[in-house]
Coordinates of C-alpha atoms in Angstrom, one line a residue:
X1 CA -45.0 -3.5 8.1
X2 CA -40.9 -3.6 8.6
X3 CA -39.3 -6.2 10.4
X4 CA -38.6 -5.7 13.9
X5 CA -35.4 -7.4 13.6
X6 CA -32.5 -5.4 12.5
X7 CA -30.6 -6.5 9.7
X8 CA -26.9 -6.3 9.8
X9 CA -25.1 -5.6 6.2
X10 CA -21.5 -6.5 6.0
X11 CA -19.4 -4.6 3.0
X12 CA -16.1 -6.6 2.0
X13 CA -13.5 -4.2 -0.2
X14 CA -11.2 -4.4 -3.1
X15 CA -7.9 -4.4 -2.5
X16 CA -6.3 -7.8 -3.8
X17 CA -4.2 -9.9 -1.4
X18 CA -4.8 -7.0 1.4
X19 CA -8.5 -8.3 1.4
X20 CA -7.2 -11.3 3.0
X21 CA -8.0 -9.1 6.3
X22 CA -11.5 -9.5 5.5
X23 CA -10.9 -13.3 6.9
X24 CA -9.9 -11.8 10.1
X25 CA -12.7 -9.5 10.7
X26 CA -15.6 -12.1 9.5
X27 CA -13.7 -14.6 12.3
X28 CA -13.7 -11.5 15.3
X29 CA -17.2 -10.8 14.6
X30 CA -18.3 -14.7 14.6
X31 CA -16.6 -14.6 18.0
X32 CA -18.5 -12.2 19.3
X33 CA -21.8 -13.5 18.1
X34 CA -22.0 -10.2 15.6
X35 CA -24.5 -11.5 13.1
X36 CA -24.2 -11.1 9.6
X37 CA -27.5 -10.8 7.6
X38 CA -26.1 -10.0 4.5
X39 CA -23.0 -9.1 2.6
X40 CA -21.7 -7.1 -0.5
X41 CA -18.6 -7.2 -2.0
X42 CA -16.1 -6.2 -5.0
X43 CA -12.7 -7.6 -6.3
X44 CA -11.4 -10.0 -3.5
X45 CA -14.5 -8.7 -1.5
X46 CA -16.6 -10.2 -3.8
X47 CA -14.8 -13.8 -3.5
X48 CA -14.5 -13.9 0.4
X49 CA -18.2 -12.6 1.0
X50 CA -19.1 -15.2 -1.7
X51 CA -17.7 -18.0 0.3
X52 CA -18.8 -16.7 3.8
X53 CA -22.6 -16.7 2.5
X54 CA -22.5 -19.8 1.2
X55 CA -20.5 -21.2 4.5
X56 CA -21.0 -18.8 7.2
X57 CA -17.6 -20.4 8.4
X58 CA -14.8 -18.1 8.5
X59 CA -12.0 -21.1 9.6
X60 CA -13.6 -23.1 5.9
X61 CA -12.7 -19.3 4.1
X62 CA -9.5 -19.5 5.6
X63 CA -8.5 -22.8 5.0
X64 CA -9.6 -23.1 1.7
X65 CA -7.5 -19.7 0.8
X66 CA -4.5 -21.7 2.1
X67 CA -5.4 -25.1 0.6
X68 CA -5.4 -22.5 -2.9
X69 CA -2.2 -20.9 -1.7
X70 CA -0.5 -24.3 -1.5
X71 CA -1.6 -25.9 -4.5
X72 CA -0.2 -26.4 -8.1
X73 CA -3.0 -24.7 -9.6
X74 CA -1.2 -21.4 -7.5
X75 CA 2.4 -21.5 -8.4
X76 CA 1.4 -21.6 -12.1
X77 CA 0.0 -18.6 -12.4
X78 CA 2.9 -17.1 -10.7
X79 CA 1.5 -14.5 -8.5
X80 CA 4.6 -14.6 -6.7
X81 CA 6.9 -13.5 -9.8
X82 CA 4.6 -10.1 -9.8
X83 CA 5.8 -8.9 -6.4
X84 CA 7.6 -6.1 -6.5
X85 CA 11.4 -6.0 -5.0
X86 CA 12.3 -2.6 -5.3
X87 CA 9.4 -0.3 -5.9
X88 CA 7.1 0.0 -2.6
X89 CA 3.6 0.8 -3.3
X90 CA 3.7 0.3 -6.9
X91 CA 0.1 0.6 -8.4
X92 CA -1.2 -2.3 -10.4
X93 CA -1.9 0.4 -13.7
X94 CA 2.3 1.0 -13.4
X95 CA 3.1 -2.8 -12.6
X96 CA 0.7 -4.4 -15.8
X97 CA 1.8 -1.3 -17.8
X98 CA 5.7 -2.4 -16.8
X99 CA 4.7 -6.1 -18.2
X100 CA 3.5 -5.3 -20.8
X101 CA 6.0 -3.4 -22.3
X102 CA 8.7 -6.4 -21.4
X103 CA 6.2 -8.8 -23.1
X104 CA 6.1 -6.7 -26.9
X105 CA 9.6 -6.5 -26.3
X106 CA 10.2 -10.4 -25.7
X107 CA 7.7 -11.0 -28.8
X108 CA 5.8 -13.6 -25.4
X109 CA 2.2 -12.7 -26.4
X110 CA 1.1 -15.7 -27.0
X111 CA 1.8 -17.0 -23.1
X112 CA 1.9 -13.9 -20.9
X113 CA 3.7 -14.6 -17.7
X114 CA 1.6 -13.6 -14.7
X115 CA -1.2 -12.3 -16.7
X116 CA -4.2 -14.0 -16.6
X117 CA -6.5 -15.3 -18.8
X118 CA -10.3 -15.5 -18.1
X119 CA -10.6 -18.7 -17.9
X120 CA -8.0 -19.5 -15.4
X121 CA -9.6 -16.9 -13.0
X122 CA -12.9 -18.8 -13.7
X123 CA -11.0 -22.2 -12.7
X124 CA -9.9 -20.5 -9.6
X125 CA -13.5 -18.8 -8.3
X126 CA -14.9 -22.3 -9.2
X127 CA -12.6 -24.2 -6.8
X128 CA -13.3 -21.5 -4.5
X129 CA -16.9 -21.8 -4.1
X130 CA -18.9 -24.6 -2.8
X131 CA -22.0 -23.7 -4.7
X132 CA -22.1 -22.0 -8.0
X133 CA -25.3 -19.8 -7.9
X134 CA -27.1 -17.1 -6.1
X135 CA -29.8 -18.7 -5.0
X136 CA -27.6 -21.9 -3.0
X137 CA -26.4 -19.2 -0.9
X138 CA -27.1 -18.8 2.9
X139 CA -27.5 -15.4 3.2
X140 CA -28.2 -12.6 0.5
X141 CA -25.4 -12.1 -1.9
X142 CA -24.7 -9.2 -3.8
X143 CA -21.1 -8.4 -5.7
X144 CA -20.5 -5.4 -8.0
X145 CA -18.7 -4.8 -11.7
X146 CA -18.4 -2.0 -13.5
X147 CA -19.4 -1.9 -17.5
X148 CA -16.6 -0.2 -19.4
X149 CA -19.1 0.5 -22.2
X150 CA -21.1 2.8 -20.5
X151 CA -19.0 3.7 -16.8
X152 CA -22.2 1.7 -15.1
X153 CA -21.9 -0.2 -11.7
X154 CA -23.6 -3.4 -12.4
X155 CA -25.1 -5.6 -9.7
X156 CA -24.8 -9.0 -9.3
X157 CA -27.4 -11.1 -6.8
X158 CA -28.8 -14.0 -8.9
X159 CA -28.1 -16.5 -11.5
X160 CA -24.5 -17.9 -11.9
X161 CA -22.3 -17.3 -9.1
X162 CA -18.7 -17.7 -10.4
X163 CA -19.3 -15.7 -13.6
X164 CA -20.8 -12.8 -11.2
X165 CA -17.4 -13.0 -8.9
X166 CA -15.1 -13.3 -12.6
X167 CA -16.7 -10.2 -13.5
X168 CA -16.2 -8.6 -10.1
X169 CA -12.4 -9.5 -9.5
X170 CA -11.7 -9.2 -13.6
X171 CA -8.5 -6.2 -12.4
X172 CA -7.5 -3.6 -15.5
X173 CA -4.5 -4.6 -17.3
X174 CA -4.3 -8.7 -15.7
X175 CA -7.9 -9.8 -16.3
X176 CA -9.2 -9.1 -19.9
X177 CA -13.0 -7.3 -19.2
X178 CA -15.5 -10.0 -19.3
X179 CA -18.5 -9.5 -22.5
X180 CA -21.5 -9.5 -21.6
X181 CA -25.7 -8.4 -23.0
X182 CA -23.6 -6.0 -24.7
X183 CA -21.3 -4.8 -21.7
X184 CA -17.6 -5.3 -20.8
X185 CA -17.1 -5.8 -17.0
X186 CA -14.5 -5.2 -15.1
X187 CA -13.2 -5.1 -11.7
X188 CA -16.2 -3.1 -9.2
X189 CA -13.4 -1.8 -7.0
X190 CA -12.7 0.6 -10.5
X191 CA -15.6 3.0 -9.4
X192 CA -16.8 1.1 -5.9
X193 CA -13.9 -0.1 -3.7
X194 CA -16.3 -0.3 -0.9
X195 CA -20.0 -1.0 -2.2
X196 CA -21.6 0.4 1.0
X197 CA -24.6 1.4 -1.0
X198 CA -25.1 -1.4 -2.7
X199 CA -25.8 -3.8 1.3
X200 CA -27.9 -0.8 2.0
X201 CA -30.3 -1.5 -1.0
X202 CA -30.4 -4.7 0.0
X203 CA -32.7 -3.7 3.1
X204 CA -29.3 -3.4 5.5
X205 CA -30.4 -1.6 8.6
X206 CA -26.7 -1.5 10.3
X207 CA -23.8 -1.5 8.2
X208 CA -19.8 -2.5 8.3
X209 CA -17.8 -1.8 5.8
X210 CA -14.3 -3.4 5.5
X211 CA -11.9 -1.2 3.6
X212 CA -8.5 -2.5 2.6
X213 CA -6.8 0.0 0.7
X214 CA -3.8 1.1 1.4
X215 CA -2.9 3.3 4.9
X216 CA -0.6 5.3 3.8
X217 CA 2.3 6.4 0.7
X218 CA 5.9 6.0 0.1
X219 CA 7.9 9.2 -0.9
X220 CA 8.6 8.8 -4.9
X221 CA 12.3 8.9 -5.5
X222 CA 13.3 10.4 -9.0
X223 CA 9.9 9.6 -10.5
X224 CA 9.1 8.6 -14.3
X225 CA 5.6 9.2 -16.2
X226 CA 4.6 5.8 -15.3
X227 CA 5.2 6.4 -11.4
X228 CA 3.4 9.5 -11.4
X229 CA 0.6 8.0 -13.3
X230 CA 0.3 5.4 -10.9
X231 CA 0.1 7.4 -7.6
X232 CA -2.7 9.5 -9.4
X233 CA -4.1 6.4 -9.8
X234 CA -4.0 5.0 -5.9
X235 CA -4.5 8.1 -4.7
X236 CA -8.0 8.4 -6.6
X237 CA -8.9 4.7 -5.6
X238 CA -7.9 5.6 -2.0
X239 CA -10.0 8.5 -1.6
X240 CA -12.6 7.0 -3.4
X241 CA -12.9 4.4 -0.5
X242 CA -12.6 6.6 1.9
X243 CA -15.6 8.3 0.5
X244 CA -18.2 5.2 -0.2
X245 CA -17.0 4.2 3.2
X246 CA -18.3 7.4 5.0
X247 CA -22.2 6.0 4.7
X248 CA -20.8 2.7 6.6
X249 CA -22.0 3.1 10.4
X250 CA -19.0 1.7 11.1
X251 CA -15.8 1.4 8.7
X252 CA -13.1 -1.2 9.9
X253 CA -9.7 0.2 8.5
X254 CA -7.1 -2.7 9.3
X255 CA -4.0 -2.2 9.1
X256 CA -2.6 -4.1 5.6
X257 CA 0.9 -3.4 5.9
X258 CA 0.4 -1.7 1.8
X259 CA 1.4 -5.3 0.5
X260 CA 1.3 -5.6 -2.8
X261 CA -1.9 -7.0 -4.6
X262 CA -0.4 -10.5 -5.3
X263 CA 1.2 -11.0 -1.6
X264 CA -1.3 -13.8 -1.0
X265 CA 1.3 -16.0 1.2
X266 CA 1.2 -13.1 4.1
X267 CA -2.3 -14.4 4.5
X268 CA -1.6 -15.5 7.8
X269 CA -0.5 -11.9 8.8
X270 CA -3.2 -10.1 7.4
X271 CA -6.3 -12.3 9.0
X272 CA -4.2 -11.6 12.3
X273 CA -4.8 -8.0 12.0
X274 CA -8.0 -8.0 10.0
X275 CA -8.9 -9.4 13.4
X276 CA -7.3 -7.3 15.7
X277 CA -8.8 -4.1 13.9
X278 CA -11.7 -5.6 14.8
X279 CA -11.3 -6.3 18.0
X280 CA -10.4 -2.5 18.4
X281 CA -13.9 -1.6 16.8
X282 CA -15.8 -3.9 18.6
X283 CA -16.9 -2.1 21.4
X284 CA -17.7 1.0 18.9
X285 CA -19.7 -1.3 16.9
X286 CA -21.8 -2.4 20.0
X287 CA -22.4 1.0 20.9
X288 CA -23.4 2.1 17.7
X289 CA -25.8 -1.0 17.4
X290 CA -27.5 -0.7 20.3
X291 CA -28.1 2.7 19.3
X292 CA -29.2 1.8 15.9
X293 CA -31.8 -0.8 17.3
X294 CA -33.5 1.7 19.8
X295 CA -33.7 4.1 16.6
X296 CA -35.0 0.8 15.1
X297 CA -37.6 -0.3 17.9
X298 CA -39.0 3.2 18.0
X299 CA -39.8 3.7 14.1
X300 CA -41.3 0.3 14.5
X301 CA -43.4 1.4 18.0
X302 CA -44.0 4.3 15.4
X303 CA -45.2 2.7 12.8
X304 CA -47.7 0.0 15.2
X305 CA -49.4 3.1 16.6
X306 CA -50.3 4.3 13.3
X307 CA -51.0 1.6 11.9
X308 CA -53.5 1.2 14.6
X309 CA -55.1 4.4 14.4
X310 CA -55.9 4.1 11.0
X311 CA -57.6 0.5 12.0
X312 CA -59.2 1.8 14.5
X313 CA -60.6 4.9 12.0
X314 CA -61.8 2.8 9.5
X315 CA -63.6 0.6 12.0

């Protein structure tokens, strides 16, 4: 028999330091008593739904993003050196590309500046999380990677939790992919930026999705072959949301202000209008749910009656 409670799903996007929003939305919702049954994520989606299901405390995300943010552990791997000062909207394929080329030429390989290794990503999801598996989690958990072996999405929801977010935030070109029974994961948000799917296989009856790509595109002045590759490259992963997003009862679209993936210290801005999207949706969202439950409560008066006939038959 199904439950006759309905289950909310919550779907948390890629979209580096503009997933910060995410913060902002999880704290609107908690204020107005939205529950949250269960949540899937990829990329920085993946960490922040991570640490709400294990918490269910949006201020603890927050804080913890800004105890990060302020640490030691931060300003060595030099985030903040990656930034981009005269090239708005630069895509991270063009920007690791970029630094790459600088590196062969500098003969650095051995220590490459703002490029990380596995293992310091692991160090960071680790300090991150307050439990390290599945299974200690509050809520269902699911996060997603991509193999680059065979162009599979592969989902995470038990076991080890901080290898299942490395895999899921390992980004093309910073992160090397992560090896695996034979795979080599990387980043979800590759061929899912917005795992809508993925919460609705989880038994999610209602479902938000969160999408943090970018709103909109700078004009390219004099381009080169790396610009131009790197547009295609946004534009594909910005339609690509748009599209996974579509089977999201409701999408929340905050504005990001297209910082760069690495902008983590406008974290304060971007929970502020995380939050405000939300607060835009929210009467949307209570409309649409209160539709979604009589749907719900009907299937369910549905299902009683013939389940009650067929009792009633046999007997």
């Amino acid at each position: 028999m199904a439950s006759k409670k309905i289950k909310i799903g919550l779907v948390l996007g890629g979209g580096g330091a503009r997933g910060l929003g995410h913060i902002g939305v999880l704290k609107a919702l908690k204020i107005h008593s939205i529950p949250i049954h269960m949540v899937a994520g990829t990329s920085i989606g993946a960490v922040i739904g991570a640490m709400y299901a294990a918490t269910l405390d949006p201020h603890w995300i927050e804080n913890k993003f800004k105890e990060f943010i302020e640490s030691e552990a931060y300003k060595k791997i030099g985030l903040h050196r990656l930034v981009p000062t005269s090239q708005p909207n630069i895509s991270i394929f063009q920007m690791a590309t970029t630094y790459m080329k600088n590196q062969i030429i500098i003969n650095l390989a051995n220590e490459r500046l703002g490029i990380l290794k596995q293992e310091r990503l692991s160090e960071i999801i680790d300090f991150m999380l307050p439990v390290k598996t599945f299974e200690e989690l509050k809520i269902p958990f699911s996060c997603l990677a991509v193999d680059l072996n065979s162009g599979q999405d592969v989902i995470f929801n038990s076991g080890n939790l901080v290898e299942a977010i490395v895999a899921s935030s390992a980004i093309p070109g910073y992160i090397p992919p992560i090896e695996k029974d034979g795979m080599l994961l990387t980043d979800g948000a590759v061929s899912c930026p917005v795992p809508v799917e993925t919460v609705r296989k989880m038994g999610a009856d209602f479902r938000i999705s969160v999408d943090v790509g970018l709103n909109h595109f700078e004009p390219l002045e004099n381009p080169n072959l790396l610009q131009v590759l790197g547009r295609a490259e946004q534009i594909t992963s910005t339609r690509l949301g748009e599209v996974k997003s579509e089977k999201a009862d409701i999408t929340i679209r905050p504005d990001t202000m297209n910082v760069f993936w690495a902008e983590f210290d406008k974290i304060d801005q971007l929970i502020k209008l995380g939050a405000e999207e939300t607060e835009k949706q929210f009467w949307k969202i209570k409309d649409n749910l209160k539709k979604k439950k009589s749907i719900h409560h009907k299937f369910i008066q549905f299902l009683e009656f013939i389940s009650g006939r067929e009792r009633d038959q046999a007997a």
